[in-house]
Tab-separated table of C-alpha atoms and ligand atoms in Angstrom:
chain	number	residue	atom	x	y	z
D	210	MET	CA	76.109	63.787	88.846
D	211	THR	CA	77.012	60.904	91.173
D	212	ALA	CA	77.573	62.048	94.716
D	213	LYS	CA	80.759	61.603	96.675
D	214	ILE	CA	80.210	59.617	99.848
D	215	LEU	CA	80.715	61.213	103.237
D	216	ASP	CA	82.034	58.107	104.938
D	217	GLY	CA	81.200	58.093	108.644
D	218	LYS	CA	83.291	54.982	109.252
D	219	VAL	CA	86.472	56.608	107.966
D	220	MET	CA	85.778	60.018	109.515
D	221	SER	CA	84.848	58.639	112.928
D	222	ALA	CA	87.909	56.355	112.957
D	223	GLU	CA	90.143	59.378	112.301
D	224	LEU	CA	88.400	61.359	115.003
D	225	LYS	CA	88.645	58.522	117.512
D	226	ALA	CA	92.363	58.149	116.839
D	227	GLU	CA	92.797	61.866	117.586
D	228	ILE	CA	90.634	61.568	120.725
D	229	ALA	CA	92.705	58.550	121.874
D	230	ARG	CA	95.897	60.583	121.431
D	231	LYS	CA	94.521	63.510	123.445
D	232	THR	CA	93.147	61.136	126.103
D	233	GLU	CA	96.640	59.664	126.513
D	234	GLU	CA	98.059	63.180	126.981
D	235	LEU	CA	95.407	64.014	129.543
D	236	LYS	CA	96.102	60.801	131.451
D	237	LYS	CA	99.753	61.844	131.721
D	238	ARG	CA	98.471	64.970	133.460
D	239	GLY	CA	96.526	62.802	135.923
D	240	VAL	CA	93.030	62.902	134.425
D	241	THR	CA	91.304	59.910	132.799
D	242	PRO	CA	88.153	61.047	130.989
D	243	GLY	CA	85.175	59.147	132.389
D	244	LEU	CA	81.747	58.612	130.846
D	245	ALA	CA	78.795	57.202	132.789
D	246	VAL	CA	75.711	55.937	130.987
D	247	ILE	CA	72.484	55.302	132.879
D	248	LEU	CA	70.287	52.689	131.257
D	249	VAL	CA	66.804	52.243	132.708
D	250	GLY	CA	65.023	49.046	131.660
D	251	ASN	CA	66.144	46.771	128.840
D	252	ASP	CA	65.057	48.273	125.530
D	253	PRO	CA	67.009	46.226	122.915
D	254	ALA	CA	67.945	49.251	120.721
D	255	SER	CA	69.171	51.141	123.804
D	256	GLU	CA	71.257	48.116	124.827
D	257	ILE	CA	73.038	48.281	121.443
D	258	TYR	CA	73.680	52.034	121.718
D	259	VAL	CA	75.006	51.653	125.257
D	260	ARG	CA	77.314	48.827	124.182
D	261	ASN	CA	78.635	50.954	121.303
D	262	LYS	CA	79.321	53.818	123.689
D	263	GLY	CA	81.217	51.489	126.027
D	264	ASN	CA	83.252	50.167	123.079
D	265	GLY	CA	84.037	53.751	122.012
D	266	CYS	CA	85.387	54.515	125.491
D	267	GLU	CA	87.516	51.379	125.452
D	268	GLU	CA	88.930	52.192	121.995
D	269	THR	CA	89.952	55.686	123.086
D	270	GLY	CA	91.267	54.765	126.543
D	271	MET	CA	88.469	56.428	128.507
D	272	LEU	CA	86.825	55.150	131.658
D	273	SER	CA	83.352	53.805	130.953
D	274	ARG	CA	80.697	53.061	133.528
D	275	THR	CA	77.241	51.693	132.772
D	276	ILE	CA	74.618	52.003	135.493
D	277	ARG	CA	71.725	49.644	134.891
D	278	MET	CA	68.463	50.406	136.647
D	279	ASP	CA	65.269	48.354	136.668
D	280	GLY	CA	62.441	49.337	134.330
D	281	ASP	CA	60.252	50.219	137.337
D	282	THR	CA	62.860	52.573	138.873
D	283	THR	CA	61.339	55.667	140.477
D	284	GLN	CA	62.129	59.251	139.463
D	285	GLU	CA	63.686	59.782	142.918
D	286	ALA	CA	66.035	56.802	142.511
D	287	LEU	CA	67.046	57.940	139.020
D	288	GLU	CA	67.761	61.485	140.175
D	289	ALA	CA	69.670	60.189	143.212
D	290	GLU	CA	71.911	58.217	140.832
D	291	ILE	CA	72.444	61.347	138.698
D	292	ASP	CA	73.339	63.298	141.863
D	293	ARG	CA	75.914	60.645	142.790
D	294	LEU	CA	77.515	60.895	139.359
D	295	ASN	CA	77.417	64.701	139.466
D	296	ALA	CA	79.492	64.509	142.658
D	297	ASP	CA	81.903	61.847	141.350
D	298	SER	CA	85.166	63.467	140.225
D	299	ALA	CA	86.106	60.390	138.118
D	300	ILE	CA	83.073	61.010	135.905
D	301	HIS	CA	83.217	63.907	133.429
D	302	GLY	CA	80.261	62.988	131.257
D	303	ILE	CA	76.825	61.686	132.245
D	304	LEU	CA	74.351	60.368	129.751
D	305	VAL	CA	70.839	59.169	130.466
D	306	GLN	CA	69.950	56.771	127.665
D	307	LEU	CA	66.667	57.802	126.015
D	308	PRO	CA	63.880	56.942	125.744
D	309	LEU	CA	63.135	56.442	129.425
D	310	PRO	CA	60.167	54.282	130.485
D	311	LYS	CA	56.923	56.269	130.201
D	312	HIS	CA	56.415	56.774	133.952
D	313	LEU	CA	59.675	58.763	134.248
D	314	ASP	CA	60.063	62.497	133.585
D	315	GLU	CA	62.754	62.761	130.905
D	316	GLN	CA	63.097	66.565	131.059
D	317	ALA	CA	63.473	66.557	134.856
D	318	ALA	CA	66.140	63.830	134.642
D	319	LEU	CA	68.117	65.715	131.973
D	320	ALA	CA	67.845	68.953	133.960
D	321	ARG	CA	69.342	67.188	136.982
D	322	ILE	CA	72.669	66.558	135.205
D	323	LEU	CA	75.263	69.266	135.842
D	324	PRO	CA	75.467	71.282	132.588
D	325	GLU	CA	79.257	70.788	132.457
D	326	LYS	CA	78.779	66.989	132.610
D	327	ASP	CA	75.905	66.992	130.109
D	328	VAL	CA	77.889	65.428	127.243
D	329	ASP	CA	74.700	64.843	125.228
D	330	GLY	CA	74.116	68.605	125.147
D	331	PHE	CA	70.422	68.185	126.038
D	332	HIS	CA	70.375	70.304	129.220
D	333	LEU	CA	68.376	73.530	128.910
D	334	ILE	CA	71.493	75.542	129.734
D	335	ASN	CA	73.433	73.955	126.876
D	336	ALA	CA	70.480	74.286	124.494
D	337	GLY	CA	70.261	77.962	125.496
D	338	ARG	CA	73.993	78.478	125.003
D	339	LEU	CA	73.716	77.082	121.485
D	340	MET	CA	70.709	79.308	120.787
D	341	THR	CA	72.555	82.427	121.975
D	342	GLY	CA	75.881	81.551	120.358
D	343	ASN	CA	77.701	81.051	123.659
D	344	PRO	CA	80.199	78.246	124.227
D	345	GLY	CA	78.567	75.118	125.653
D	346	VAL	CA	78.169	71.415	124.985
D	347	THR	CA	76.625	70.749	121.569
D	348	ALA	CA	74.329	67.779	120.949
D	349	CYS	CA	76.335	64.929	119.422
D	350	THR	CA	74.292	64.057	116.315
D	351	PRO	CA	74.000	67.581	114.882
D	352	LYS	CA	77.627	68.248	115.851
D	353	GLY	CA	78.664	65.146	113.901
D	354	ALA	CA	76.464	66.087	110.954
D	355	LEU	CA	77.988	69.576	110.805
D	356	TYR	CA	81.473	68.063	110.930
D	357	MET	CA	80.571	65.994	107.858
D	358	ILE	CA	79.126	69.003	106.022
D	359	LYS	CA	82.247	71.057	106.742
D	360	SER	CA	84.493	68.212	105.590
D	361	THR	CA	83.268	68.857	102.027
D	362	GLY	CA	85.175	72.145	102.086
D	363	VAL	CA	82.139	73.971	100.648
D	364	ASP	CA	81.826	77.580	101.843
D	365	LEU	CA	78.561	77.533	103.814
D	366	THR	CA	78.056	81.297	104.008
D	367	GLY	CA	74.761	82.316	102.434
D	368	LYS	CA	73.859	78.781	101.389
D	369	GLU	CA	70.241	77.593	101.624
D	370	ALA	CA	70.030	74.922	104.312
D	371	VAL	CA	66.839	72.953	104.887
D	372	VAL	CA	66.411	70.728	107.932
D	373	ILE	CA	63.504	68.284	107.924
D	374	GLY	CA	62.590	67.595	111.557
D	375	ARG	CA	62.294	69.886	114.569
D	376	SER	CA	63.171	67.639	117.506
D	377	ASN	CA	65.183	69.040	120.407
D	378	ILE	CA	67.902	66.448	119.927
D	379	VAL	CA	68.451	66.712	116.168
D	380	GLY	CA	66.390	69.144	114.078
D	381	LYS	CA	66.502	72.299	116.201
D	382	PRO	CA	70.184	72.145	117.245
D	383	MET	CA	71.107	71.243	113.643
D	384	ALA	CA	69.325	74.367	112.404
D	385	MET	CA	71.118	76.504	115.016
D	386	LEU	CA	74.521	75.147	113.999
D	387	LEU	CA	73.842	75.861	110.325
D	388	LEU	CA	72.669	79.358	111.234
D	389	GLN	CA	75.962	79.906	113.080
D	390	GLU	CA	77.692	78.951	109.828
D	391	ASN	CA	75.761	81.795	108.140
D	392	CYS	CA	73.430	79.571	106.152
D	393	THR	CA	69.893	80.722	105.413
D	394	VAL	CA	68.000	78.074	107.346
D	395	THR	CA	64.518	76.639	106.889
D	396	ILE	CA	63.120	74.118	109.366
D	397	CYS	CA	60.441	71.811	107.959
D	398	HIS	CA	58.237	69.507	110.003
D	399	SER	CA	55.144	67.325	109.921
D	400	ARG	CA	52.833	70.328	109.352
D	401	THR	CA	54.929	71.937	106.626
D	402	GLN	CA	52.977	72.482	103.422
D	403	ASN	CA	54.501	71.777	100.018
D	404	LEU	CA	57.593	70.235	101.596
D	405	ALA	CA	59.316	69.521	98.279
D	406	GLU	CA	59.187	73.219	97.342
D	407	HIS	CA	61.374	73.908	100.363
D	408	THR	CA	63.692	70.946	99.997
D	409	ARG	CA	64.309	71.594	96.286
D	410	ARG	CA	65.859	74.974	97.231
D	411	ALA	CA	68.351	73.360	99.593
D	412	ASP	CA	72.084	73.499	98.934
D	413	ILE	CA	72.346	71.547	102.182
D	414	LEU	CA	69.530	69.165	103.032
D	415	VAL	CA	69.399	67.409	106.410
D	416	ALA	CA	66.787	64.695	106.915
D	417	ALA	CA	65.882	63.846	110.533
D	418	VAL	CA	62.378	62.480	110.144
D	419	GLY	CA	62.381	58.815	111.130
D	420	LYS	CA	60.732	57.480	107.967
D	421	ALA	CA	62.663	55.135	105.699
D	422	GLY	CA	63.269	56.449	102.172
D	423	PHE	CA	61.211	59.606	102.861
D	424	VAL	CA	63.426	61.965	100.835
D	425	THR	CA	63.129	61.045	97.167
D	426	ALA	CA	65.226	62.294	94.241
D	427	ASP	CA	62.535	64.732	93.032
D	428	MET	CA	62.827	66.564	96.391
D	429	VAL	CA	66.552	67.233	95.961
D	430	LYS	CA	68.341	70.055	94.130
D	431	ASP	CA	71.106	69.065	91.712
D	432	GLY	CA	74.449	69.232	93.498
D	433	ALA	CA	73.033	69.423	97.040
D	434	ILE	CA	74.855	68.108	100.098
D	435	VAL	CA	72.476	65.525	101.583
D	436	ILE	CA	72.840	64.443	105.200
D	437	ASP	CA	70.738	61.487	106.297
D	438	VAL	CA	70.249	61.343	110.064
D	439	GLY	CA	67.474	58.746	109.993
D	440	ILE	CA	67.882	55.314	111.529
D	441	ASN	CA	64.929	53.116	110.644
D	442	ARG	CA	64.692	49.360	110.977
D	443	VAL	CA	62.949	47.791	107.991
D	444	ASP	CA	62.770	44.004	107.651
D	445	GLY	CA	65.728	43.652	109.991
D	446	LYS	CA	67.870	46.134	108.036
D	447	VAL	CA	68.859	49.664	109.013
D	448	ARG	CA	67.721	52.294	106.505
D	449	GLY	CA	67.987	56.056	106.420
D	450	ASP	CA	65.385	58.739	105.708
D	451	VAL	CA	66.802	59.249	102.211
D	452	ASP	CA	66.254	57.107	99.130
D	453	PHE	CA	70.021	56.707	98.841
D	454	ASP	CA	70.317	54.983	95.438
D	455	ALA	CA	68.228	57.573	93.596
D	456	VAL	CA	69.359	60.670	95.521
D	457	LYS	CA	73.071	59.892	95.114
D	458	GLU	CA	72.626	60.440	91.359
D	459	LYS	CA	71.597	64.056	92.022
D	460	ALA	CA	73.514	65.160	95.098
D	461	SER	CA	77.152	66.290	95.163
D	462	TRP	CA	77.769	64.706	98.576
D	463	ILE	CA	75.710	62.211	100.546
D	464	THR	CA	75.935	60.244	103.785
D	465	PRO	CA	75.111	56.520	103.729
D	466	VAL	CA	73.042	54.666	106.335
D	467	PRO	CA	74.491	52.714	108.030
D	468	GLY	CA	78.036	54.044	108.150
D	469	GLY	CA	77.155	57.728	108.137
D	470	VAL	CA	75.951	60.151	110.793
D	471	GLY	CA	75.401	57.391	113.389
D	472	ARG	CA	79.135	56.699	113.556
D	473	MET	CA	79.810	60.393	114.049
D	474	THR	CA	77.356	60.633	116.943
D	475	ILE	CA	79.454	58.260	119.060
D	476	ALA	CA	82.680	60.001	118.048
D	477	MET	CA	81.208	63.365	119.094
D	478	LEU	CA	80.041	61.919	122.406
D	479	LEU	CA	83.642	60.881	123.088
D	480	ALA	CA	84.854	64.318	121.946
D	481	ASN	CA	82.406	66.014	124.332
D	482	THR	CA	83.560	63.766	127.196
D	483	LEU	CA	87.200	64.537	126.457
D	484	GLU	CA	86.454	68.276	126.377
D	485	ALA	CA	84.557	68.018	129.687
D	486	ALA	CA	87.580	66.286	131.256
D	487	GLU	CA	89.968	68.901	129.813
D	488	ARG	CA	87.850	71.680	131.319
D	489	THR	CA	88.361	70.243	134.829
D	490	LEU	CA	92.104	70.843	134.428
D	491	SER	CA	91.650	74.443	133.357
D	492	ARG	CA	89.463	74.992	136.475
D	493	ASP	CA	92.240	73.814	138.836
Y	643	LIG	P1	61.451	62.770	116.239
Y	643	LIG	O1	60.398	61.755	116.022
Y	643	LIG	O2	61.589	63.422	117.564
Y	643	LIG	O3	61.294	63.926	115.161
Y	643	LIG	C1	60.925	63.668	113.844
Y	643	LIG	C2	60.647	64.962	113.159
Y	643	LIG	O4	60.227	64.676	111.831
Y	643	LIG	C3	59.522	65.766	113.817
Y	643	LIG	O5	60.008	67.046	114.155
Y	643	LIG	C4	58.426	65.839	112.770
Y	643	LIG	O6	57.793	67.111	112.725
Y	643	LIG	C5	59.169	65.541	111.483
Y	643	LIG	N1	58.300	64.869	110.524
Y	643	LIG	C6	57.559	63.748	110.708
Y	643	LIG	N2	56.842	63.482	109.616
Y	643	LIG	C7	57.115	64.448	108.709
Y	643	LIG	C8	56.665	64.729	107.411
Y	643	LIG	N3	55.774	63.951	106.802
Y	643	LIG	N4	57.159	65.810	106.789
Y	643	LIG	C9	58.065	66.607	107.390
Y	643	LIG	N5	58.534	66.389	108.631
Y	643	LIG	C10	58.043	65.330	109.280
Y	643	LIG	O7	62.816	62.070	115.800
Y	643	LIG	P2	64.352	62.471	116.090
Y	643	LIG	O8	64.713	62.038	117.456
Y	643	LIG	O9	64.624	63.864	115.674
Y	643	LIG	O10	65.072	61.475	115.070
Y	643	LIG	C11	64.845	61.535	113.683
Y	643	LIG	C12	65.518	60.355	113.029
Y	643	LIG	O11	66.907	60.406	113.300
Y	643	LIG	C13	65.065	58.993	113.550
Y	643	LIG	O12	65.128	58.059	112.500
Y	643	LIG	C14	66.095	58.654	114.591
Y	643	LIG	O13	66.242	57.254	114.790
Y	643	LIG	C15	67.329	59.225	113.952
Y	643	LIG	N6	68.404	59.572	114.876
Y	643	LIG	C16	69.640	59.223	114.491
Y	643	LIG	C17	70.729	59.559	115.278
Y	643	LIG	C18	72.082	59.182	114.794
Y	643	LIG	O14	72.998	59.031	115.570
Y	643	LIG	N7	72.274	59.053	113.477
Y	643	LIG	C19	70.534	60.225	116.494
Y	643	LIG	C20	69.234	60.604	116.844
Y	643	LIG	C21	68.182	60.283	116.026
């Protein structure tokens, strides 16, 4: 079997067109969705992500603000900036670009963002809402990955889903979303024994490990849906966690890297910002 490609470029372009249309409607009602990104220091990868986010806002007609802070910024100064944005009615979404320099407390910074402006979905309140099945803001990468899985049209109920990776930003929320779709979910991690025995059972396999080419064809069930979240730089090229060329001969659907989940992450960030702006109208 040769897998069909879940094309993040095409899917995210469609989503962004829809978001642009809804943004235009919202503007007619007097609200321009606004996203603020705080970038501390000058990590080159973070610079690229922040630029992409700004471009996404521009494409969809949203207001974009980037707040650059020096690498030696104090926790107090960072939290004061978050407080300012929390109080700014032109800003509906606040994102603190991670990773922060080592001397800063990431969890405290994320907790400072108002949950309704937490468009990354990393605040404890939003993580808790996802865990308990209550409406909240869902983390962008797993939200985008689920969108891709659902686009296959496969009925997810009762399917075996295996997520490799248990981070708070990808693995755990991904597992929760698949559970909400009535999958039987297994979370694997660095201490999992006999990993391939788990992954070979997966109808849906999500790799969020951070190791290029980690998932090989012998770890994949025939006909599985394979979602590659990994972004790894190898010899100047971006590679996923999945050995794409070999695995695509076994899977039914697969996401490429680049051009897969990464594109969806930005689209979902814009979707979360739009939704946050829409909610301010329903509160009036
Ligand atoms: P992380 O380092 O926080 O987590 C990696 C996870 O992989 C851990 O939970 C660990 O237990 C697991 N792991 C490590 N070695 C393993 C092994 N040998 N066997 C099984 N599990 C193992 O990383 P993260 O933030 O969750 O990101 C994972 C990958 O996804 C990275 O490549 C990252 O760059 C990428 N990422 C992509 C997007 C996107 O938009 N596509 C967004 C976030 C992260």
